[in-house]
PDB file of C-alpha atoms in Angstrom:
ATOM      1  CA  MET A  26      61.799  67.827 135.453  1.00  0.00           C
ATOM      2  CA  LYS A  27      63.573  70.543 133.490  1.00  0.00           C
ATOM      3  CA  TYR A  28      62.250  73.521 131.615  1.00  0.00           C
ATOM      4  CA  CYS A  29      63.336  74.838 128.233  1.00  0.00           C
ATOM      5  CA  PRO A  30      65.325  78.064 128.684  1.00  0.00           C
ATOM      6  CA  ASN A  31      63.975  79.309 125.353  1.00  0.00           C
ATOM      7  CA  CYS A  32      60.188  78.798 125.589  1.00  0.00           C
ATOM      8  CA  GLY A  33      59.733  77.575 129.193  1.00  0.00           C
ATOM      9  CA  ALA A  34      58.090  74.297 128.162  1.00  0.00           C
ATOM     10  CA  GLU A  35      58.484  71.272 130.398  1.00  0.00           C
ATOM     11  CA  ILE A  36      61.025  68.719 129.100  1.00  0.00           C
ATOM     12  CA  ALA A  37      62.278  65.338 130.288  1.00  0.00           C
ATOM     13  CA  PRO A  38      65.662  65.133 132.047  1.00  0.00           C
ATOM     14  CA  ASP A  39      67.140  62.952 129.304  1.00  0.00           C
ATOM     15  CA  ASP A  40      65.988  65.147 126.384  1.00  0.00           C
ATOM     16  CA  LYS A  41      68.679  66.896 124.413  1.00  0.00           C
ATOM     17  CA  PHE A  42      66.343  69.365 122.748  1.00  0.00           C
ATOM     18  CA  CYS A  43      62.941  70.911 123.392  1.00  0.00           C
ATOM     19  CA  THR A  44      60.144  69.027 121.663  1.00  0.00           C
ATOM     20  CA  LYS A  45      58.051  72.192 121.475  1.00  0.00           C
ATOM     21  CA  CYS A  46      60.433  74.816 120.033  1.00  0.00           C
ATOM     22  CA  GLY A  47      63.369  72.617 118.961  1.00  0.00           C
ATOM     23  CA  PHE A  48      65.894  74.491 121.124  1.00  0.00           C
ATOM     24  CA  VAL A  49      69.084  72.456 121.631  1.00  0.00           C
ATOM     25  CA  LEU A  50      69.769  72.099 125.318  1.00  0.00           C
ATOM     26  CA  PRO A  51      73.316  72.918 126.478  1.00  0.00           C
ATOM     27  CA  VAL A  52      75.478  70.118 127.794  1.00  0.00           C
ATOM     28  CA  GLU A  53      76.999  70.584 131.223  1.00  0.00           C
ATOM     29  CA  GLY A  54      80.459  72.235 131.084  1.00  0.00           C
ATOM     30  CA  GLN A  55      79.597  74.088 127.875  1.00  0.00           C
ATOM     31  CA  LYS A  56      78.302  77.584 127.394  1.00  0.00           C
ATOM     32  CA  SER A  57      74.688  78.174 126.557  1.00  0.00           C
ATOM     33  CA  GLY A  58      73.645  79.014 123.037  1.00  0.00           C
ATOM     34  CA  ALA A  59      73.006  82.607 124.054  1.00  0.00           C
ATOM     35  CA  ALA A  60      76.554  82.906 125.396  1.00  0.00           C
ATOM     36  CA  LYS A  61      77.920  81.313 122.238  1.00  0.00           C
ATOM     37  CA  GLN A  62      76.018  83.760 120.113  1.00  0.00           C
ATOM     38  CA  ALA A  63      77.175  86.685 122.237  1.00  0.00           C
ATOM     39  CA  GLN A  64      80.848  85.812 121.941  1.00  0.00           C
ATOM     40  CA  PRO A  65      81.197  86.451 118.171  1.00  0.00           C
ATOM     41  CA  SER A  66      79.369  89.742 118.499  1.00  0.00           C
ATOM     42  CA  GLN A  67      81.841  90.810 121.183  1.00  0.00           C
ATOM     43  CA  SER A  68      84.819  89.841 119.026  1.00  0.00           C
ATOM     44  CA  GLN A  69      83.329  91.678 116.050  1.00  0.00           C
ATOM     45  CA  ALA A  70      82.819  94.766 118.146  1.00  0.00           C
ATOM     46  CA  ALA A  71      86.482  94.817 119.201  1.00  0.00           C
ATOM     47  CA  PRO A  72      88.299  97.822 117.654  1.00  0.00           C
ATOM     48  CA  THR A  73      90.818  97.096 114.887  1.00  0.00           C
ATOM     49  CA  PRO A  74      94.389  98.368 115.332  1.00  0.00           C
ATOM     50  CA  ALA A  75      94.509  99.983 111.838  1.00  0.00           C
ATOM     51  CA  PRO A  76      95.609 103.441 113.021  1.00  0.00           C
ATOM     52  CA  ALA A  77      98.439 101.924 115.040  1.00  0.00           C
ATOM     53  CA  GLN A  78      99.630  99.911 112.050  1.00  0.00           C
ATOM     54  CA  SER A  79      99.455 103.015 109.843  1.00  0.00           C
ATOM     55  CA  ASN A  80     101.527 104.990 112.336  1.00  0.00           C
ATOM     56  CA  GLN A  81     104.088 102.205 112.468  1.00  0.00           C
ATOM     57  CA  THR A  82     104.357 102.202 108.661  1.00  0.00           C
ATOM     58  CA  VAL A  83     104.852 105.968 108.530  1.00  0.00           C
ATOM     59  CA  ALA A  84     107.469 105.773 111.281  1.00  0.00           C
ATOM     60  CA  ALA A  85     109.282 102.969 109.426  1.00  0.00           C
ATOM     61  CA  VAL A  86     109.341 104.993 106.179  1.00  0.00           C
ATOM     62  CA  GLN A  87     110.592 108.087 107.996  1.00  0.00           C
ATOM     63  CA  GLY A  88     113.298 106.057 109.716  1.00  0.00           C
ATOM     64  CA  TYR A  89     114.397 104.505 106.398  1.00  0.00           C
ATOM     65  CA  ALA A  90     114.533 107.935 104.723  1.00  0.00           C
ATOM     66  CA  THR A  91     116.530 109.353 107.639  1.00  0.00           C
ATOM     67  CA  ASN A  92     119.018 106.487 107.414  1.00  0.00           C
ATOM     68  CA  TYR A  93     119.338 106.998 103.654  1.00  0.00           C
ATOM     69  CA  PHE A  94     120.110 110.714 103.936  1.00  0.00           C
ATOM     70  CA  GLN A  95     122.564 109.991 106.744  1.00  0.00           C
ATOM     71  CA  TRP A  96     124.258 107.423 104.516  1.00  0.00           C
ATOM     72  CA  LEU A  97     124.329 109.940 101.639  1.00  0.00           C
ATOM     73  CA  TRP A  98     125.824 112.646 103.836  1.00  0.00           C
ATOM     74  CA  ASN A  99     128.561 110.299 105.059  1.00  0.00           C
ATOM     75  CA  ALA A 100     129.235 109.240 101.460  1.00  0.00           C
ATOM     76  CA  LEU A 101     129.625 112.854 100.354  1.00  0.00           C
ATOM     77  CA  LYS A 102     132.038 113.574 103.207  1.00  0.00           C
ATOM     78  CA  LYS A 103     134.093 110.393 102.874  1.00  0.00           C
ATOM     79  CA  PRO A 104     133.328 108.489  99.640  1.00  0.00           C
ATOM     80  CA  PHE A 105     135.854 105.708 100.282  1.00  0.00           C
ATOM     81  CA  ASN A 106     134.634 104.886 103.816  1.00  0.00           C
ATOM     82  CA  ASN A 107     131.962 102.495 102.626  1.00  0.00           C
ATOM     83  CA  ASP A 108     129.311 101.657 105.231  1.00  0.00           C
ATOM     84  CA  LYS A 109     128.702  97.916 104.865  1.00  0.00           C
ATOM     85  CA  SER A 110     125.827  98.028 107.366  1.00  0.00           C
ATOM     86  CA  ALA A 111     123.789 100.462 105.223  1.00  0.00           C
ATOM     87  CA  GLY A 112     120.412  99.535 103.790  1.00  0.00           C
ATOM     88  CA  GLN A 113     120.785  97.144 100.893  1.00  0.00           C
ATOM     89  CA  TYR A 114     118.710  99.315  98.522  1.00  0.00           C
ATOM     90  CA  PHE A 115     120.432 102.658  99.233  1.00  0.00           C
ATOM     91  CA  GLY A 116     122.626 102.372  96.136  1.00  0.00           C
ATOM     92  CA  LEU A 117     119.690 101.607  93.846  1.00  0.00           C
ATOM     93  CA  ILE A 118     117.683 104.470  95.363  1.00  0.00           C
ATOM     94  CA  ASN A 119     120.584 106.850  94.778  1.00  0.00           C
ATOM     95  CA  PHE A 120     120.923 105.836  91.135  1.00  0.00           C
ATOM     96  CA  ALA A 121     117.138 106.040  90.611  1.00  0.00           C
ATOM     97  CA  ILE A 122     117.045 109.629  91.914  1.00  0.00           C
ATOM     98  CA  ILE A 123     119.923 110.594  89.605  1.00  0.00           C
ATOM     99  CA  ILE A 124     118.187 109.028  86.588  1.00  0.00           C
ATOM    100  CA  LEU A 125     114.925 110.862  87.333  1.00  0.00           C
ATOM    101  CA  LEU A 126     116.675 114.218  87.777  1.00  0.00           C
ATOM    102  CA  ASN A 127     118.608 113.776  84.543  1.00  0.00           C
ATOM    103  CA  ALA A 128     115.494 112.694  82.637  1.00  0.00           C
ATOM    104  CA  PHE A 129     113.450 115.693  83.707  1.00  0.00           C
ATOM    105  CA  SER A 130     116.362 118.080  83.079  1.00  0.00           C
ATOM    106  CA  PHE A 131     116.874 116.728  79.546  1.00  0.00           C
ATOM    107  CA  ASN A 132     113.139 116.984  78.912  1.00  0.00           C
ATOM    108  CA  THR A 133     113.167 120.612  80.106  1.00  0.00           C
ATOM    109  CA  VAL A 134     116.068 121.449  77.772  1.00  0.00           C
ATOM    110  CA  ILE A 135     114.264 119.842  74.811  1.00  0.00           C
ATOM    111  CA  GLN A 136     111.138 121.874  75.525  1.00  0.00           C
ATOM    112  CA  ARG A 137     113.132 125.096  75.735  1.00  0.00           C
ATOM    113  CA  VAL A 138     114.923 124.301  72.469  1.00  0.00           C
ATOM    114  CA  GLU A 139     111.575 123.655  70.789  1.00  0.00           C
ATOM    115  CA  GLN A 140     110.211 126.944  72.085  1.00  0.00           C
ATOM    116  CA  MET A 141     113.296 128.812  70.845  1.00  0.00           C
ATOM    117  CA  GLY A 142     113.012 127.098  67.454  1.00  0.00           C
ATOM    118  CA  SER A 143     109.343 127.991  67.239  1.00  0.00           C
ATOM    119  CA  SER A 144     110.117 131.625  68.067  1.00  0.00           C
ATOM    120  CA  MET A 145     112.883 131.799  65.454  1.00  0.00           C
ATOM    121  CA  LEU A 146     110.646 130.344  62.742  1.00  0.00           C
ATOM    122  CA  GLY A 147     107.915 132.755  63.729  1.00  0.00           C
ATOM    123  CA  ALA A 148     110.344 135.679  63.401  1.00  0.00           C
ATOM    124  CA  PHE A 149     111.018 134.668  59.771  1.00  0.00           C
ATOM    125  CA  GLY A 150     107.307 134.565  59.039  1.00  0.00           C
ATOM    126  CA  ALA A 151     106.955 130.777  59.096  1.00  0.00           C
ATOM    127  CA  SER A 152     103.717 129.342  60.380  1.00  0.00           C
ATOM    128  CA  THR A 153     104.210 127.659  63.756  1.00  0.00           C
ATOM    129  CA  GLN A 154     102.010 125.831  66.163  1.00  0.00           C
ATOM    130  CA  SER A 155     101.608 127.595  69.463  1.00  0.00           C
ATOM    131  CA  GLY A 156     102.275 125.879  72.721  1.00  0.00           C
ATOM    132  CA  VAL A 157     104.783 123.267  71.662  1.00  0.00           C
ATOM    133  CA  LYS A 158     104.852 120.642  74.386  1.00  0.00           C
ATOM    134  CA  SER A 159     107.006 117.536  74.118  1.00  0.00           C
ATOM    135  CA  SER A 160     107.201 114.895  76.808  1.00  0.00           C
ATOM    136  CA  PHE A 161     110.302 112.833  76.203  1.00  0.00           C
ATOM    137  CA  TRP A 162     110.984 112.221  79.888  1.00  0.00           C
ATOM    138  CA  MET A 163     109.849 108.592  79.704  1.00  0.00           C
ATOM    139  CA  GLN A 164     112.327 107.970  76.888  1.00  0.00           C
ATOM    140  CA  PHE A 165     115.073 109.710  78.861  1.00  0.00           C
ATOM    141  CA  ILE A 166     114.272 107.595  81.919  1.00  0.00           C
ATOM    142  CA  PHE A 167     114.571 104.458  79.804  1.00  0.00           C
ATOM    143  CA  VAL A 168     117.877 105.607  78.281  1.00  0.00           C
ATOM    144  CA  GLY A 169     119.185 106.508  81.748  1.00  0.00           C
ATOM    145  CA  LEU A 170     118.232 103.090  83.065  1.00  0.00           C
ATOM    146  CA  VAL A 171     120.050 101.426  80.172  1.00  0.00           C
ATOM    147  CA  ILE A 172     123.178 103.564  80.678  1.00  0.00           C
ATOM    148  CA  TYR A 173     123.378 102.866  84.402  1.00  0.00           C
ATOM    149  CA  ALA A 174     122.627  99.190  83.797  1.00  0.00           C
ATOM    150  CA  ILE A 175     125.654  99.098  81.470  1.00  0.00           C
ATOM    151  CA  PHE A 176     127.986 100.789  83.950  1.00  0.00           C
ATOM    152  CA  VAL A 177     126.812  98.836  86.989  1.00  0.00           C
ATOM    153  CA  GLY A 178     126.307  95.499  85.239  1.00  0.00           C
ATOM    154  CA  VAL A 179     129.606  95.414  83.363  1.00  0.00           C
ATOM    155  CA  SER A 180     131.679  96.589  86.319  1.00  0.00           C
ATOM    156  CA  TYR A 181     129.943  94.125  88.649  1.00  0.00           C
ATOM    157  CA  CYS A 182     130.667  91.230  86.284  1.00  0.00           C
ATOM    158  CA  PHE A 183     134.361  92.145  86.121  1.00  0.00           C
ATOM    159  CA  SER A 184     134.461  92.663  89.890  1.00  0.00           C
ATOM    160  CA  HIS A 185     132.765  89.341  90.578  1.00  0.00           C
ATOM    161  CA  TYR A 186     134.321  87.075  87.967  1.00  0.00           C
ATOM    162  CA  ALA A 187     137.590  88.698  86.825  1.00  0.00           C
ATOM    163  CA  THR A 188     138.854  89.886  90.210  1.00  0.00           C
ATOM    164  CA  HIS A 189     137.128  87.110  92.206  1.00  0.00           C
ATOM    165  CA  ASN A 190     135.289  89.343  94.688  1.00  0.00           C
ATOM    166  CA  LEU A 191     132.880  86.455  95.141  1.00  0.00           C
ATOM    167  CA  ASP A 192     131.632  87.516  98.561  1.00  0.00           C
ATOM    168  CA  GLN A 193     130.268  90.791  97.154  1.00  0.00           C
ATOM    169  CA  THR A 194     126.537  90.585  96.368  1.00  0.00           C
ATOM    170  CA  PHE A 195     125.013  92.706  93.611  1.00  0.00           C
ATOM    171  CA  LEU A 196     123.168  94.980  96.064  1.00  0.00           C
ATOM    172  CA  GLY A 197     126.298  95.304  98.183  1.00  0.00           C
ATOM    173  CA  TYR A 198     128.240  96.227  95.054  1.00  0.00           C
ATOM    174  CA  THR A 199     125.709  98.896  94.031  1.00  0.00           C
ATOM    175  CA  ASN A 200     125.978 100.379  97.536  1.00  0.00           C
ATOM    176  CA  ARG A 201     129.769 100.510  97.252  1.00  0.00           C
ATOM    177  CA  LEU A 202     129.645 102.045  93.765  1.00  0.00           C
ATOM    178  CA  ALA A 203     126.999 104.582  94.836  1.00  0.00           C
ATOM    179  CA  HIS A 204     129.147 105.459  97.845  1.00  0.00           C
ATOM    180  CA  TYR A 205     132.140 106.133  95.603  1.00  0.00           C
ATOM    181  CA  THR A 206     130.067 108.204  93.149  1.00  0.00           C
ATOM    182  CA  SER A 207     127.761 110.027  95.588  1.00  0.00           C
ATOM    183  CA  SER A 208     128.862 113.411  94.200  1.00  0.00           C
ATOM    184  CA  ILE A 209     126.958 112.609  90.987  1.00  0.00           C
ATOM    185  CA  LEU A 210     123.705 113.293  92.846  1.00  0.00           C
ATOM    186  CA  VAL A 211     124.878 116.830  93.650  1.00  0.00           C
ATOM    187  CA  LEU A 212     125.790 117.392  89.992  1.00  0.00           C
ATOM    188  CA  ALA A 213     122.404 116.010  88.912  1.00  0.00           C
ATOM    189  CA  VAL A 214     120.603 118.506  91.172  1.00  0.00           C
ATOM    190  CA  VAL A 215     122.679 121.384  89.772  1.00  0.00           C
ATOM    191  CA  GLN A 216     122.051 120.152  86.234  1.00  0.00           C
ATOM    192  CA  PHE A 217     118.305 119.982  86.885  1.00  0.00           C
ATOM    193  CA  LEU A 218     118.268 123.576  88.129  1.00  0.00           C
ATOM    194  CA  ASP A 219     120.480 124.735  85.257  1.00  0.00           C
ATOM    195  CA  SER A 220     118.094 123.219  82.684  1.00  0.00           C
ATOM    196  CA  PHE A 221     115.581 126.002  83.440  1.00  0.00           C
ATOM    197  CA  ALA A 222     118.191 128.630  82.494  1.00  0.00           C
ATOM    198  CA  VAL A 223     119.369 127.082  79.220  1.00  0.00           C
ATOM    199  CA  ASN A 224     118.810 129.259  76.153  1.00  0.00           C
ATOM    200  CA  SER A 225     120.486 129.901  72.818  1.00  0.00           C
ATOM    201  CA  THR A 226     123.357 131.864  74.365  1.00  0.00           C
ATOM    202  CA  ASN A 227     123.666 130.839  78.025  1.00  0.00           C
ATOM    203  CA  GLY A 228     123.824 127.639  80.019  1.00  0.00           C
ATOM    204  CA  VAL A 229     124.506 125.182  77.191  1.00  0.00           C
ATOM    205  CA  GLY A 230     128.240 124.822  77.825  1.00  0.00           C
ATOM    206  CA  PHE A 231     127.830 124.530  81.591  1.00  0.00           C
ATOM    207  CA  TYR A 232     125.050 121.963  81.112  1.00  0.00           C
ATOM    208  CA  ALA A 233     127.271 119.867  78.832  1.00  0.00           C
ATOM    209  CA  ILE A 234     130.136 120.035  81.346  1.00  0.00           C
ATOM    210  CA  LEU A 235     127.830 118.690  84.082  1.00  0.00           C
ATOM    211  CA  VAL A 236     126.816 115.753  81.875  1.00  0.00           C
ATOM    212  CA  VAL A 237     130.444 114.888  81.065  1.00  0.00           C
ATOM    213  CA  LEU A 238     131.460 115.152  84.724  1.00  0.00           C
ATOM    214  CA  GLN A 239     128.721 112.745  85.771  1.00  0.00           C
ATOM    215  CA  LEU A 240     129.831 110.152  83.227  1.00  0.00           C
ATOM    216  CA  PHE A 241     133.491 110.632  84.190  1.00  0.00           C
ATOM    217  CA  ILE A 242     132.806 110.152  87.905  1.00  0.00           C
ATOM    218  CA  LEU A 243     130.615 107.116  87.209  1.00  0.00           C
ATOM    219  CA  LEU A 244     133.305 105.492  85.054  1.00  0.00           C
ATOM    220  CA  SER A 245     135.972 106.279  87.666  1.00  0.00           C
ATOM    221  CA  GLY A 246     133.820 104.721  90.390  1.00  0.00           C
ATOM    222  CA  CYS A 247     133.361 101.590  88.281  1.00  0.00           C
ATOM    223  CA  LEU A 248     137.117 101.256  87.738  1.00  0.00           C
ATOM    224  CA  LEU A 249     137.750 101.663  91.460  1.00  0.00           C
ATOM    225  CA  SER A 250     135.063  99.110  92.257  1.00  0.00           C
ATOM    226  CA  VAL A 251     136.520  96.370  90.065  1.00  0.00           C
ATOM    227  CA  ALA A 252     139.822  96.437  91.928  1.00  0.00           C
ATOM    228  CA  PRO A 253     140.385  93.149  93.790  1.00  0.00           C
ATOM    229  CA  GLN A 254     139.751  93.151  97.514  1.00  0.00           C
ATOM    230  CA  GLN A 255     142.576  92.669  99.950  1.00  0.00           C
ATOM    231  CA  GLY A 256     143.942  89.128  99.931  1.00  0.00           C
ATOM    232  CA  VAL A 257     142.167  88.195  96.658  1.00  0.00           C
ATOM    233  CA  THR A 258     143.987  87.291  93.444  1.00  0.00           C
ATOM    234  CA  GLY A 259     142.045  87.934  90.266  1.00  0.00           C
ATOM    235  CA  SER A 260     142.126  86.228  86.885  1.00  0.00           C
ATOM    236  CA  PHE A 261     143.637  89.335  85.272  1.00  0.00           C
ATOM    237  CA  ASP A 262     145.978  92.028  86.401  1.00  0.00           C
ATOM    238  CA  SER A 263     144.156  95.087  87.785  1.00  0.00           C
ATOM    239  CA  ALA A 264     145.358  97.258  84.904  1.00  0.00           C
ATOM    240  CA  TYR A 265     143.993  94.880  82.256  1.00  0.00           C
ATOM    241  CA  THR A 266     140.753  94.491  84.176  1.00  0.00           C
ATOM    242  CA  ALA A 267     140.290  98.269  84.202  1.00  0.00           C
ATOM    243  CA  ILE A 268     141.078  98.492  80.479  1.00  0.00           C
ATOM    244  CA  LEU A 269     138.661  95.706  79.567  1.00  0.00           C
ATOM    245  CA  THR A 270     135.950  97.247  81.735  1.00  0.00           C
ATOM    246  CA  THR A 271     136.404 100.615  80.030  1.00  0.00           C
ATOM    247  CA  VAL A 272     136.368  99.110  76.526  1.00  0.00           C
ATOM    248  CA  VAL A 273     133.219  97.042  77.092  1.00  0.00           C
ATOM    249  CA  ILE A 274     131.369  99.960  78.684  1.00  0.00           C
ATOM    250  CA  ASN A 275     132.341 102.347  75.867  1.00  0.00           C
ATOM    251  CA  VAL A 276     131.316  99.892  73.147  1.00  0.00           C
ATOM    252  CA  LEU A 277     127.902  99.355  74.732  1.00  0.00           C
ATOM    253  CA  LEU A 278     127.482 103.107  75.284  1.00  0.00           C
ATOM    254  CA  PHE A 279     128.297 103.766  71.623  1.00  0.00           C
ATOM    255  CA  ILE A 280     125.577 101.333  70.558  1.00  0.00           C
ATOM    256  CA  VAL A 281     123.029 102.932  72.906  1.00  0.00           C
ATOM    257  CA  ALA A 282     124.043 106.448  71.834  1.00  0.00           C
ATOM    258  CA  ASP A 283     123.708 105.520  68.155  1.00  0.00           C
ATOM    259  CA  ILE A 284     120.209 104.110  68.684  1.00  0.00           C
ATOM    260  CA  ALA A 285     119.175 107.104  70.818  1.00  0.00           C
ATOM    261  CA  ALA A 286     120.559 109.568  68.242  1.00  0.00           C
ATOM    262  CA  GLN A 287     118.609 107.915  65.426  1.00  0.00           C
ATOM    263  CA  SER A 288     115.442 108.006  67.521  1.00  0.00           C
ATOM    264  CA  ALA A 289     116.004 111.668  68.428  1.00  0.00           C
ATOM    265  CA  LEU A 290     116.654 112.576  64.787  1.00  0.00           C
ATOM    266  CA  SER A 291     113.456 110.824  63.760  1.00  0.00           C
ATOM    267  CA  SER A 292     111.492 112.727  66.425  1.00  0.00           C
ATOM    268  CA  LEU A 293     113.083 115.997  65.323  1.00  0.00           C
ATOM    269  CA  MET A 294     112.175 115.417  61.668  1.00  0.00           C
ATOM    270  CA  SER A 295     108.589 114.631  62.686  1.00  0.00           C
ATOM    271  CA  LEU A 296     108.510 117.848  64.699  1.00  0.00           C
ATOM    272  CA  LEU A 297     109.830 119.934  61.799  1.00  0.00           C
ATOM    273  CA  LYS A 298     107.137 118.551  59.518  1.00  0.00           C
ATOM    274  CA  GLN A 299     104.543 120.151  61.769  1.00  0.00           C
ATOM    275  CA  PHE A 300     105.764 123.649  60.843  1.00  0.00           C
TER     276      PHE A 300
END
């Protein structure tokens, strides 16, 4: 005779469950129900490795940032020694930082111009609203994205299709272009700092020079990037490719500048109506 391990009632040897309490008897070679129930509780009580995963993520981000700044430093020292083993998004990150710096610097200049205009109108006895605060930085970010998309997109198309640099991926091309034009980031930082010193008499000319220099370096980098690689024969001569690239970029920039100027004029007229 056997006894139920749950209630202690007497059961027949061939019974598979206790007729009194309904407890299912374990089969030989298998764990008892109590052991089976204990196993999930032990697995649930096991500590999760969340802190370790979080530390690994932080370490990975720090390592990526360190590699980016090392890549940037090497690009500033030797722009034409392109590091082909660099992270594939370093070029896009570099351009994104430049666009953000330019957007916030332009927004700062607009705010200072508004404040100066408000002060001048107040000096002539005109009624003004105090605390003029404009936030055009989102518009400037969008315009910056469009401008860089024109430069990078047009030059990549000529590099890929006109000069037959077919083994150059888009991300690899942006890395190469960002490597050539890494000095733009330095100018963008200086421009951002200079935007806080712009007033009616100082800083305007220097600020404009920084903007022109950035565009000049970016265009020069695009022209250098469309040159055919060694051993590759393009559809056009390098001189004509550079000319076509410049013409297409300038035409698209003129269209964007015209649209942006009309939008800015409309915003300015709306602002003047408030006084």
